[in-house]
Structure formats: structure tokens, C-alpha cells
Amino acid sequence: MTKSEAKNRIAKLKSEINRHRYNYHVLDQETLSPAALDALKNELFKLENTWPDLITPDSPTQRVAGKALSKFKKIKHERPMISLFDAFSESDMLAWEERNRNYLKNSSWLGRPFIYYGELKLDGLALSLKYEAGILVSGATRGNGLVGEDITNNIKTINSIPLNLPPPDLSACQKIGLEAKAATAILDLVKNGTVEIRGEAIMTKTVFAELNKKYQKSGQALLANTRNGVAGSLRQLDTKITAERKLDFYAYDLILGTASPSARNLLAEIGLAENVALLKTRAQADKLAGLLGFKTLKQNRVCVDLEAVIKFQKEVDTRRESLPFGIDGVVVKFNDLNFWSVLGIVGKAPRYMMAYKFSAEQATTKIQDVVWQVGRTGVLTPTAILEAVSVGGVTVGRATLHNLDEIRRLDLKINDTIVIERAGDVIPRVVKVLKNLRAGSEKNISVPSVCPRCEGRVEQVSGEVAYRCLNKNCYAVKLRQISHFVSKGALDLEGLGPKIIEKFLSEGLIKDAADLFYLKAEDLNGLPGFAEKKITNILTTIDEHRSLDLARFIYALGIRHVGETSAQKLADYFQFTEASISIAKLISRFQKLSKDELENLEDVGGIVAQSIQDFWRDQHNLILLEKMRAAGLRLKITPAINSKNSALKGKKFVLTGSLPGLTREEAKDRIKTVGGQVAESVSRETDFLIVGAEPGSKYEKAKKIGVKILVEAEFLKLLKQS
Ligand code: IVH
């Protein structure tokens, strides 16, 4: 990038960031997710780092957040409310520790152990509460860090904030490790001097849900998230509204201020200067806040080194869902408060603390190109090729775009700056185009006129947005079809992944799925990477699948719009009573099905019914089916599928973690056998969660919403009973 290009980009980034920041911090409206905004700020920061003379005083990188709302009186903070540096990965944390070691080089502090205090990073609104002679005198927001809004009256509606500080008794202070005289001095200070408590006002997830339910009923605007809920509630001139929002408050900092004359005498007596820290560690300060009547986080923990910090962050991340409030990471602080003064502040944040955030699940990047992939039904799906970017700790270079409609809806062009989002392990999707960042070099995206793989004719599917390659022998289509045929939910031919299928196809050993059943050892001999044992294993697996479960077979055929559940419903519909049937019989039953009959099936609409009918009349498909029949394929009917009186019929199951005795596919088969259904995610509709080792977030969710949880043994018992 040239300097003049950088200058243009910087100007555009600045105004875009400022716009979203204003909406968010001043108007309490989130028009871009915090993670995406962070990503833009990061890009700006990097550009400014490369060309420092392009930094201007109005750049968002140069200011501390916020702007006080004019409707409230202002309060000047005695000490600025600074912010925190962010880390997103273990390596960011290691780099932080390294920077601190470097900073302390040549000082005796380097020899001391770096012990940390890990705290939850609450996602709410920072508050500063001032107590004089034990009485709450003011409460303020952070504002711009130097001046905040006076929201004392609103703060007083928060029940977890004490209006006065009853000094704890001496023995309690000693229990938290304070020496008798230091404890006496602190107590005197609480009683007669000033104490400032900083912490986070939050809205619990339950309150948030209840309020939104209520607002929905009464047609009021809904709260976007808990953080916005807090900000909006506290910046209300009408304190009744604040009270209704049932906010909560957790303390995370305690500043012992000016000493009273009597406290001053006491301090002198024990040989301490007036402003010397009476508290030794952050852990002690946290406990003292607890003794003074504040809520503190029981999850906070002393971490003996950085390794322990990393473990703490991971543990918190896995339990995050089950917490009653939202958090966006942990805050890691030097536990020894002496380090705080030694390390000090750099720029806008302290060296002695770090926000170790959970990986952002959104990021911004640029779209370099769009490629079209050919699916198993020939449909062309656009995929965005991106400038590589890290999202949620994973580097991604592609995003799905679904179809041309999606491209039009987003008004997406090549070279656009976009916001992408990654949920779980799935490939990210484009959430939004930042059109204000366009520079004129953007290009329209068009559907290719011929198939990018076989150069066959491409046409729009009638009545749909999709475009399709019409060549039935298209290599890409074949590859996808066969890969689908052997995939987990279909035949589940273990050991035959897409790579092997691609090899067989490119070597001309197979042309379609039926050919797999005609493979012989001599065909595979000599293929690079195929030793005798591997060949035997593959052929045995294929042979074992000459007798197939009917529902799996229907799904494996890859009929458009027929997923695993519809395949199961179709299999059930025929009510075969035999133990197994021939492919010829299945063809004849399908061909006799009328469109009306099909449409009467649950979840089958006109388009699906048409697609099913088309499939069983298509000559090309009938030849393939005949080839399978001739290879000796038979279809197994699982008798219990028809058992109408199974107690588990229609019950919804979800699986998580690895089960000790069953593979996931085996567990799914057993559930289907008793007429149950398998879903991918836990919801209020879920009847049972089957949990194995190392379960995912489904486990936490199930616990939270009260879904019945079974381990494998209980699950097998349940199946037996039914
Ligand atoms: S210490 C120098 N501890 O995070 C700022 N902050 O991203 C001292 N926050 O404005 C903050 N939980 O509102 C600290 N346990 C915690 C926190 C915490 C949430 C917020 C705080 C701050 C923001 C910085």
C-alpha cells in the first residue's frame, strides 16, 4: 500500500469507527459488533504505526472512550478511569509478560515471582462510587475517563451497592491477612476518610430475558444485549426506570483515599507514610471489598504463574455459558500491589493488568475474489476468498455466500471490506459490507456462464435462485455425489473419505457410487499409498454394506432437499413388513407415490415432493439404481421403526461428547430404531441429552434449561425399557 492509499484508508476508517462508536457509546445503539469495531481499530492502529506522521489528534486510537451525556451533571474523577490493553491469545499473554520483564530489566523487581490475580471480565458498565466517612456520596460513569456522568441517584437503585460502609470487625480483617495495626488504620479510614470503589454494573441474563419478554408483550423496544441494557438503564433521568431494570454491581477495585487526622496518626505510629499501600495484594483488596459489603466474584483466583493464568482463562471460557451474567474474558492483574506502582501506566492503560479476552468471533477483512463451487446436485455455490484473518482464534481465508440472492442482499462486490462471523467450527459467513470504505476499485460479482469445473452449460433452476451445471457427468458433481453416498449420515463407509474417492475417480476406477461395489483387489493393487492391508480393509467395509439400512440408503442417494430426517420419514411411510426388500421394489413404491401423498408427509412441501418424483423417474438415476441392484445391494428394514407404540417415538435426542461404547452413528441408529429423532442443538424442545466424555457447550445449555441428561448406560437402559 502506498502512503497516499494509506492516507485515504485511514480517513475512511476514522470516520467509520467514529460513527459506530458514537452510536454505541453515546446513543446506546449497537450498529456494529464490538469485535468488528475492534478489528477496524486494529487495522487503523497498524496503518498509523507504519506511517506515524499520519496520526491526527482526532484519531479514535488517540482517545479514551466515551463522551458524557449532556443531560447529566459531570463528575471529574480523582484518578482517571483508564482502560485496559487487550490480549486474545496465549502468545499475546506471553508477549505481555516478556514486555514487563524487559521493562524491569536491571531492577530488583525482576527477581520476584510474577504472581497474578485472575478475575472475570464482566460485560457491563464501569462505575466509580465515592464514600466519605462511610457514606455513599457520588456515583459516576467512566465517561471519557477523566470526566464522567453523575448518576448517583440511579446508582442508589442498585440493591447490591451499599449506601454506607459498615466497618468490618478487626478479626475479620486479620483473617484476610491484614496486620492488626494496618487493619485498624484501614477501618479508621473507612469510617472517617474517603474510599473509592470501582466496579461493573451488570444485568443478569435472567433479568434481561424477563424484561424483553415484558417489553415484547407491551410492544416496547427490546434491549439489544445485557451491556446495552445496563448502559440504557443507568443513563435514565427517571430513576424509576433504573430501579425496574434490577441491576447488579460487582466491585473490582478499591482505592483508599485521603486519610482522616486520626488515621494519619495511626499510620505514623506504624511507621507508614500517609499514602502507602496498606493492602499488599489484589486478592486482599478483593476480600476487603467483600467485607465492606460489596459483591465480589467468587471465581476470581490467585494464579501462581502465567501458565496458571492461561488455564484459568480456559476454564472460565468453558463455564461461561452457565454464568448468570455475560463476560467477555478475564482481567489478569499483578497480585502484589507493589508491582502496580513499579510498572505504572503506559499510554492509556496500565502495564500491570491485561484484559485476556475470549477470541472475537467477528472480524473485518477484504474480499479478494468469489469462486463458484459445484455441489452434488450441480448447484453452483459462491464462496468468498478473503484476505486471511483470525476469527475466534482460527485463521480463515474463505466465507460462504450461499447463493446469488445473498450476494445481492448484501450488495457485495469484490474488494469490499466486510464483517465476517464464525459460529463454532463452521466456515464463516459474511454479515455486513462496510460500504463507506469503498474506494472505487470494487467489482461486481456475476454468475459464471459455464461450469467452472467441466465447462458444461449453467442454467438457473426454475423457480429458484440457484444456478446449476447441467452436465450429469460433471467431475465435480460426481465427486460430491459419491462422497455424500459414503458419508457418515449415509452409508458411513469408514475409511473412505473424500480424498480416497477423489483418487478412485481420477484414476478412472469408479464413475459413480455403484462402481464401488464392483471394485476388486487387483484394481487397487499398485495405487500409491494403498498397501495390501488397506486394500483388504476397504473392500471388506464395502462388502459389509451390501445390505443397507433403508433410510440411510434413501438419504445416500442425494435427492435434492431430502435430508436425514425426511429420508427416515419416507422409509417409515412405506411400512414394509419384510426384513429386507430389493431396490426394484423400492423403485416401484416410489414411482407409485402421488404428489398429494408426498405433500401430506410432514415437512414435505411442493418443491420437495417434485424433486422426489423427478428423482425416481430420471433415466440416469434408474440406471445407477439398477447397477446397485445388480451388485447385490439389499435394503434392510429395521422392524422397530414401525413400532407405533414405542415410548420414545417422536422424542428428541441430542448427543455431545464421545460415548464409551457407541460411535455417534451407532447411537443415532439406536435412537432412530425406537422412533426417536436426533437434533444437532439443544433447545427447550429437546427431551434428552446423551452426554459422553469432554462434552461441548450443549451440556452447559442442557443443564441450564433443565433438559434430562443421560450417560451411555442410562441411555441404553432407557432404550431397553422402551
Ligand atoms: S480493572 C484500568 N477488573 O473492563 C481499568 N476491569 O476493558 C481497570 N471490567 O473499563 C479495570 N471486569 O469496566 C477491571 N474484573 C475487572 C473487570 C473490569 C470488567 C471492565 C471495566 C473496564 C473495562 C476495560
XYZ file of C-alpha atoms and ligand atoms in Angstrom, residues 82-84 119-122 126 142 200 252 331 333 350 353, ligand 1:
39
model
C -8.092 4.353 32.377
C -8.672 1.388 30.135
C -7.037 -1.970 29.630
C -10.716 -12.024 37.586
C -13.775 -12.389 35.421
C -14.147 -9.557 32.945
C -17.738 -8.526 33.417
C -17.840 0.672 34.732
C -16.492 6.407 33.244
C -19.030 -3.091 36.991
C -13.127 -4.897 41.107
C -8.733 -9.496 33.620
C -3.637 -8.301 37.372
C -1.597 0.101 32.984
C -3.071 -5.535 34.109
S -9.915 -3.474 36.218
C -7.697 0.117 34.108
N -11.338 -5.628 36.509
O -13.279 -3.767 31.594
C -9.098 -0.305 34.173
N -11.982 -4.084 34.848
O -11.918 -3.145 29.113
C -9.264 -1.107 35.395
N -14.015 -4.724 33.637
O -13.462 -0.313 31.921
C -10.261 -2.076 35.220
N -14.399 -6.595 34.727
O -15.265 -1.652 33.127
C -11.182 -4.487 35.821
N -12.529 -7.584 36.911
C -12.384 -6.437 36.241
C -13.268 -6.044 35.233
C -13.032 -4.864 34.533
C -14.832 -5.770 33.771
C -14.205 -3.640 32.644
C -14.020 -2.264 33.198
C -13.070 -1.595 32.249
C -13.107 -2.488 31.053
C -11.827 -2.398 30.274
